[in-house]
mmCIF file of C-alpha atoms in Angstrom:
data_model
loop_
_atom_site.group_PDB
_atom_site.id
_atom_site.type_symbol
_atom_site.label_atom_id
_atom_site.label_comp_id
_atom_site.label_asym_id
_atom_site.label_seq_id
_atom_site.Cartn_x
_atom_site.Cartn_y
_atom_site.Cartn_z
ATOM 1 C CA UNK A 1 88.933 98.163 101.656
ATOM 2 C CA UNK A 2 85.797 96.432 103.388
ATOM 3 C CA UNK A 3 86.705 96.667 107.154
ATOM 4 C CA UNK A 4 86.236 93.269 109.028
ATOM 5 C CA UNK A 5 85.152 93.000 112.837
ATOM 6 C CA UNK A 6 86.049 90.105 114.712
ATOM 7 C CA UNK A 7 85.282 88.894 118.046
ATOM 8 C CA UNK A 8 86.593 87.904 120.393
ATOM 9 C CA UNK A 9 90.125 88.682 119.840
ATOM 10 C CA UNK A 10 91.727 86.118 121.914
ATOM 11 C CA UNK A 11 90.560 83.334 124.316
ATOM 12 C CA UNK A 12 90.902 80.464 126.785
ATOM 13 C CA UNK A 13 89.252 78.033 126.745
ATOM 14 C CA UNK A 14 88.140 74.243 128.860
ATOM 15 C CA UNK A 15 88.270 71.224 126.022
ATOM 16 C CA UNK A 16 85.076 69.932 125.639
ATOM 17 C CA UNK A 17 83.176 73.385 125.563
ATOM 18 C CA UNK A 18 82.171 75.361 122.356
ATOM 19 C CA UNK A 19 83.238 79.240 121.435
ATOM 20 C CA UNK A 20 81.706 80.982 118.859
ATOM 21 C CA UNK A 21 83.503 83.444 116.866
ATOM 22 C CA UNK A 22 81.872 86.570 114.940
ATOM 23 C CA UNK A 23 82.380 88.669 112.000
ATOM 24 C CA UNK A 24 80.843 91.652 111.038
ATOM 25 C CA UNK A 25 81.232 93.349 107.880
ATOM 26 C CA UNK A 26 80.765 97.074 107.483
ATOM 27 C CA UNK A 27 78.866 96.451 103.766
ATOM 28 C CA UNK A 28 77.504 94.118 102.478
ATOM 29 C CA UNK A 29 79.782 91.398 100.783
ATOM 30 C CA UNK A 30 79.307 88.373 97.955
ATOM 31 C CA UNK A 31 81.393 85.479 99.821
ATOM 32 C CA UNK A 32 82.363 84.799 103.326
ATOM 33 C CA UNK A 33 85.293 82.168 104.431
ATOM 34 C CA UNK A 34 86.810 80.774 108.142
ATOM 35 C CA UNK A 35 90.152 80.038 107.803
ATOM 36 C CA UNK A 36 92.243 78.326 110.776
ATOM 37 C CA UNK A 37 96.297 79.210 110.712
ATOM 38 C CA UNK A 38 98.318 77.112 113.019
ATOM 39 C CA UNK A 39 101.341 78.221 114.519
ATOM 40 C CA UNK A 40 104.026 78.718 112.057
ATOM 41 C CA UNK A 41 101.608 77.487 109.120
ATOM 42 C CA UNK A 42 99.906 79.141 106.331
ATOM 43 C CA UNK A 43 95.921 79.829 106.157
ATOM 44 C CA UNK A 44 93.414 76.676 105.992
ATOM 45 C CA UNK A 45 90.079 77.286 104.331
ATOM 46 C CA UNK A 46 87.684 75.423 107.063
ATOM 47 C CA UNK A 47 84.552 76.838 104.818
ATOM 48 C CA UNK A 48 82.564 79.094 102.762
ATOM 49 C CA UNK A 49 79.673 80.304 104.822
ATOM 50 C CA UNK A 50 76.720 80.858 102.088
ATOM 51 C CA UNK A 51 74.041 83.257 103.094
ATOM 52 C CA UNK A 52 70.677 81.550 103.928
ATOM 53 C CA UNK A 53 72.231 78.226 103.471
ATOM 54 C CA UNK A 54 74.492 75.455 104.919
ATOM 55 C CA UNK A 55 78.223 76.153 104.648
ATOM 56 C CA UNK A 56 80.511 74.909 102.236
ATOM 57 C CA UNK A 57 83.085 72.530 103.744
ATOM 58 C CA UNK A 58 86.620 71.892 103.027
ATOM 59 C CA UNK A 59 88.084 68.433 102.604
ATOM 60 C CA UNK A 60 89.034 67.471 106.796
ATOM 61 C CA UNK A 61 86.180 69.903 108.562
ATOM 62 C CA UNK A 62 83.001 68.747 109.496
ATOM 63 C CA UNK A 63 79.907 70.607 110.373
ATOM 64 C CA UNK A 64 79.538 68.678 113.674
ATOM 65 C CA UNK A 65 82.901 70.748 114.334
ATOM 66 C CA UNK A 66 82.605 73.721 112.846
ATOM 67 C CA UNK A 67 78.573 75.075 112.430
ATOM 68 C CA UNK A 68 78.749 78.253 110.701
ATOM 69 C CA UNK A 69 75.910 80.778 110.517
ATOM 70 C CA UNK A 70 75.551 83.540 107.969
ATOM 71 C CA UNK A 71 72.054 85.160 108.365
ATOM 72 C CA UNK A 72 72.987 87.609 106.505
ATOM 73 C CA UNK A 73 75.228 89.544 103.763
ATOM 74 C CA UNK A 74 77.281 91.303 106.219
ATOM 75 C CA UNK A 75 77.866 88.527 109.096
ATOM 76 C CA UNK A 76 79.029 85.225 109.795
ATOM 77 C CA UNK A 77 79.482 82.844 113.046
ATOM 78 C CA UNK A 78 81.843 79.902 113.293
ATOM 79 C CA UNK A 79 81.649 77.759 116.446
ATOM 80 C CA UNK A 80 84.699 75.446 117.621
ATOM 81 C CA UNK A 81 82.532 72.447 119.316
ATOM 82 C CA UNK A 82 83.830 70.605 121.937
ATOM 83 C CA UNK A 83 87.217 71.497 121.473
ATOM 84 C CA UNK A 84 90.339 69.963 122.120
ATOM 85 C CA UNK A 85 93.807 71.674 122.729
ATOM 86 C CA UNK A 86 94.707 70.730 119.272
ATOM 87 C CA UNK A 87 92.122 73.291 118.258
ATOM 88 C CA UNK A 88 94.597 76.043 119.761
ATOM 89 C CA UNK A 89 94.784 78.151 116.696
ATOM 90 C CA UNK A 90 94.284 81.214 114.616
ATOM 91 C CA UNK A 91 90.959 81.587 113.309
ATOM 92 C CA UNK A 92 90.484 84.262 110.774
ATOM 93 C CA UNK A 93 87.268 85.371 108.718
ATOM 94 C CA UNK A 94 87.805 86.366 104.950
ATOM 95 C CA UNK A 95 85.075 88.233 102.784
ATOM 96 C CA UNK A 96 85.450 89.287 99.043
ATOM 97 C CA UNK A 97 82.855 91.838 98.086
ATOM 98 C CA UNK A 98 81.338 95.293 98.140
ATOM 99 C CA UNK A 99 83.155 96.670 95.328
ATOM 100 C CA UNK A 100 86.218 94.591 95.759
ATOM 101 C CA UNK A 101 87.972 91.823 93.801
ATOM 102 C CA UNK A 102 90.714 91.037 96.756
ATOM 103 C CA UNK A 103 90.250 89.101 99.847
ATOM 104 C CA UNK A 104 90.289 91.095 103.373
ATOM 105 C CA UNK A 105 90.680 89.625 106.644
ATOM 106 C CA UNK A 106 89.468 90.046 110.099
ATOM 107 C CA UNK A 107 91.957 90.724 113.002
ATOM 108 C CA UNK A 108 91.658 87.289 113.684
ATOM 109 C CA UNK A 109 90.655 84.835 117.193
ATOM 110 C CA UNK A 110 93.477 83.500 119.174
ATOM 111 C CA UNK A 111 92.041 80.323 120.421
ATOM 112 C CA UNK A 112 93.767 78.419 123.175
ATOM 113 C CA UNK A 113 92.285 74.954 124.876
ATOM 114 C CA UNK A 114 93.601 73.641 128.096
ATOM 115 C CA UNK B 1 95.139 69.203 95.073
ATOM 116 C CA UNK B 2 95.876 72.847 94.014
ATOM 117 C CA UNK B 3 99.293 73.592 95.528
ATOM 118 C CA UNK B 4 101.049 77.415 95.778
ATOM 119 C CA UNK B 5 104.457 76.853 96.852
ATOM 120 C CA UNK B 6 106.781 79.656 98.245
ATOM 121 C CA UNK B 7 110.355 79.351 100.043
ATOM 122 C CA UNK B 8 110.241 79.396 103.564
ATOM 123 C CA UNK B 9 113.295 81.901 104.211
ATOM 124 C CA UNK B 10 114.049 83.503 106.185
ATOM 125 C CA UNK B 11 115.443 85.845 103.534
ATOM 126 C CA UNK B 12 117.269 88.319 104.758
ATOM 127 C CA UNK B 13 118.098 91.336 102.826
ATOM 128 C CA UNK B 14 120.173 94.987 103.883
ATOM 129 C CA UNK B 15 118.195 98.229 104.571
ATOM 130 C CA UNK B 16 117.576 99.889 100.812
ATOM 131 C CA UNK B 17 118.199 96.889 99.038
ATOM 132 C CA UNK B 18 115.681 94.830 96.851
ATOM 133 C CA UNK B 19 114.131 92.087 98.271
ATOM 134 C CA UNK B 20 112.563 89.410 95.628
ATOM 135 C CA UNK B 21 109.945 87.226 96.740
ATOM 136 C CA UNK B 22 108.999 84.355 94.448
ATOM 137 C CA UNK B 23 105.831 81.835 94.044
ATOM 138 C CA UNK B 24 104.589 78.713 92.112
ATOM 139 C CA UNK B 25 101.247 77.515 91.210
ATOM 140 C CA UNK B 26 100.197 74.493 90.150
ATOM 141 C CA UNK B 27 96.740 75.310 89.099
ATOM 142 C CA UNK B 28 97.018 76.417 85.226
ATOM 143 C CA UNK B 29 93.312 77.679 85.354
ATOM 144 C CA UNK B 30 94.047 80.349 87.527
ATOM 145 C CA UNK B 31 93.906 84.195 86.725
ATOM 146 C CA UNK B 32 94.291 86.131 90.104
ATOM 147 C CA UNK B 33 96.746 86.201 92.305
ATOM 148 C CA UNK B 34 97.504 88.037 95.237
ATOM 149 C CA UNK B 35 100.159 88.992 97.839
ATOM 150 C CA UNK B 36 99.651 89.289 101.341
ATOM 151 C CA UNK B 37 101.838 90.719 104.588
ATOM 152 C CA UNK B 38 101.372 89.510 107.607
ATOM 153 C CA UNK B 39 103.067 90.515 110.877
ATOM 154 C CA UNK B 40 103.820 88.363 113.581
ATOM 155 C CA UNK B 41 100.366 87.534 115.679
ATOM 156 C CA UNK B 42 98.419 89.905 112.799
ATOM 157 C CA UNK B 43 96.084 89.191 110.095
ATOM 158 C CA UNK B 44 97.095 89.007 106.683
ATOM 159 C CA UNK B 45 97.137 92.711 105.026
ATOM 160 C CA UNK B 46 96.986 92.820 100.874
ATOM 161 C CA UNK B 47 99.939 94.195 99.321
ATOM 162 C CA UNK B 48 99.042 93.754 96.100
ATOM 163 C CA UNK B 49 96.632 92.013 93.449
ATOM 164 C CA UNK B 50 97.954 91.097 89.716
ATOM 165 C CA UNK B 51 95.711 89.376 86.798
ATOM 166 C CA UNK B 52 97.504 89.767 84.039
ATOM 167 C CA UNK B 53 100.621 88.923 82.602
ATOM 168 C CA UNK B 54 103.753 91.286 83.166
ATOM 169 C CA UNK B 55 104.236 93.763 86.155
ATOM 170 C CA UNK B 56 102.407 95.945 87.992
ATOM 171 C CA UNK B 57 104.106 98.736 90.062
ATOM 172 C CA UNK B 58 102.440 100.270 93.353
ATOM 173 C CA UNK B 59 104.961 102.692 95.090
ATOM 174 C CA UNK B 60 107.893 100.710 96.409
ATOM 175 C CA UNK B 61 106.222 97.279 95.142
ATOM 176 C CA UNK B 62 106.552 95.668 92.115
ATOM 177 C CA UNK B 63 104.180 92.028 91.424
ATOM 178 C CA UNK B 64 105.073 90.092 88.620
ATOM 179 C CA UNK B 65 103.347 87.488 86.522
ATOM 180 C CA UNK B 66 103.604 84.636 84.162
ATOM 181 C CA UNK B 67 101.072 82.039 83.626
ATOM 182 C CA UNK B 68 103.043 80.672 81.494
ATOM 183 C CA UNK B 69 105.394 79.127 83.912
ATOM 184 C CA UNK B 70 102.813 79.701 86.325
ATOM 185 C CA UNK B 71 105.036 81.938 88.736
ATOM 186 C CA UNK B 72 104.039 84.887 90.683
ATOM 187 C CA UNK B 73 107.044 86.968 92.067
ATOM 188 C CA UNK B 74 107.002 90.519 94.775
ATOM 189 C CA UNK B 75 109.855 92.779 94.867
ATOM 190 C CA UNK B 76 110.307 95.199 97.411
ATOM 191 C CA UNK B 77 112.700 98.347 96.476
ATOM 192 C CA UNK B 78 114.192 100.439 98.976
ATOM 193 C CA UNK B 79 113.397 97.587 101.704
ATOM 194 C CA UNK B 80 112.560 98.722 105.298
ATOM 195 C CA UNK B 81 113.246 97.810 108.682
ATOM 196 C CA UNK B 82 109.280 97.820 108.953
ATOM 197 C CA UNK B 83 108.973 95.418 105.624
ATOM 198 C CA UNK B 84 110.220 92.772 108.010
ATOM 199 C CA UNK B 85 107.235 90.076 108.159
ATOM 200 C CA UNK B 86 105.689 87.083 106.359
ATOM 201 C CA UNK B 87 104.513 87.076 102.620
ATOM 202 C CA UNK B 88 101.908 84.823 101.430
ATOM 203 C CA UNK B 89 100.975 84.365 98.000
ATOM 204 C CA UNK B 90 97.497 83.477 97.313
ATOM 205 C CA UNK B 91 95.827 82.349 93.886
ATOM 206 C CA UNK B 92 92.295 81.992 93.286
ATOM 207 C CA UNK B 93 91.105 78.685 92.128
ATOM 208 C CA UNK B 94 89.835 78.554 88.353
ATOM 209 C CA UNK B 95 86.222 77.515 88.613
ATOM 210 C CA UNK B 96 85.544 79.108 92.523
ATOM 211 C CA UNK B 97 84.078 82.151 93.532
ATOM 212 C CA UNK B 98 87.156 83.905 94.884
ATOM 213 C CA UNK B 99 88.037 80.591 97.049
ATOM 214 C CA UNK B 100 92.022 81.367 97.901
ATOM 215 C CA UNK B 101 94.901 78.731 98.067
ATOM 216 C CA UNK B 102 97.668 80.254 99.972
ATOM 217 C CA UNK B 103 101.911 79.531 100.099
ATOM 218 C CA UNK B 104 102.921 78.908 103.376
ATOM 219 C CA UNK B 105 105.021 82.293 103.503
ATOM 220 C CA UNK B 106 108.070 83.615 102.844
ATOM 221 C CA UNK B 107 109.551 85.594 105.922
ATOM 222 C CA UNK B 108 111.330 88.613 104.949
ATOM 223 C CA UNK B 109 113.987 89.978 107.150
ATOM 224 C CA UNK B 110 115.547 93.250 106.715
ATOM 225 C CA UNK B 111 118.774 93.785 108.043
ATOM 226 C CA UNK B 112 120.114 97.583 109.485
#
């Protein structure tokens, strides 16, 4: 399976500031996705992140909200913008690729807003 | 609004017996599916992919499939104190490139 980096692992953090969340991919993979999981809830897709090109949104997410970067085919950026403690979630990164069919996730960002 | 439905559970099932996990789909298009575990405060971890009709066996797990009702199922044989943890189905939308719709989880509970 492709084997997903994600950073930071956990934070804390002021409402009103920004965090931006990595993923690196150790090869080079087709499609790239944010998801957010609240507690006790399934996975939301926030986005696609398209390489080279604006993100593809999901019906409730904004870009204003959630930029996303992918510069290239093996890593992505999500930023939570002036965040709010109902931002406090899960947010995992998703990529499909490299010789695989199936999904694989990162070991997610625990995101908490005070 | 593609929808993947799954009981919540808690099931809860004895050490060594089979534990049957079941999902719906409302998107007829669709022709992968997938079954993830996820531990508490982990990431999702595949268990298994299925695209075609019937069963497919790996070790101790067993998917199922029929598009024709458009269910998905997961059994666990020989269920273990460490198979205790959330299942989420997940079926790719017909038309997307690999864009997932997940169930909201079934958690799994196995009992000494």
């Amino acid at each position: 399976s492709a084997v997903i980096s994600q950073k930071p692992s956990r934070d804390i953090c002021q409402r009103g500031t920004s965090l931006t969340i990595q993923c690196q991919v150790d090869s080079q993979v087709t499609m790239m996705f944010w998801y957010r999981q609240q507690p006790g809830q399934s996975l939301t897709l926030i986005a696609t992140a398209n390489q080279g090109s604006e993100a593809t949104y999901e019906s409730g997410f904004v870009i204003d909200k959630f930029p996303i970067s992918r510069p290239n085919l093996t890593f992505s950026t999500l930023t939570v913008s002036n965040m709010s403690p109902e931002d406090s979630s899960i947010y995992l990164c998703s990529a499909v690729g490299g010789g695989y069919a199936e999904a694989f996730f990162g070991q997610g960002t625990r995101l908490t807003v005070v | 609004q593609k929808e993947v439905e799954q009981n919540s559970g808690p099931l809860s099932v004895p050490e060594g017996a089979i534990a049957s996990l079941n999902c719906t789909y409302s998107d007829r298009g669709s022709q992968s599916f997938f079954w993830y575990r996820q531990y508490s405060g982990k990431s999702p971890e595949l268990i298994m992919s299925i695209y075609s009709n019937g069963d497919k066996e790996d070790g101790r797990f067993t998917a199922q499939l029929n598009k024709a009702s458009q269910y998905v199922s997961l059994l666990i044989r020989d269920s273990q104190p460490s198979d205790s943890a959330t299942y989420l189905c997940a079926v790719k939308e017909s038309g997307t490139a690999s864009k997932l719709t997940f169930g909201t989880g079934t958690r799994l509970q196995v009992t000494l």
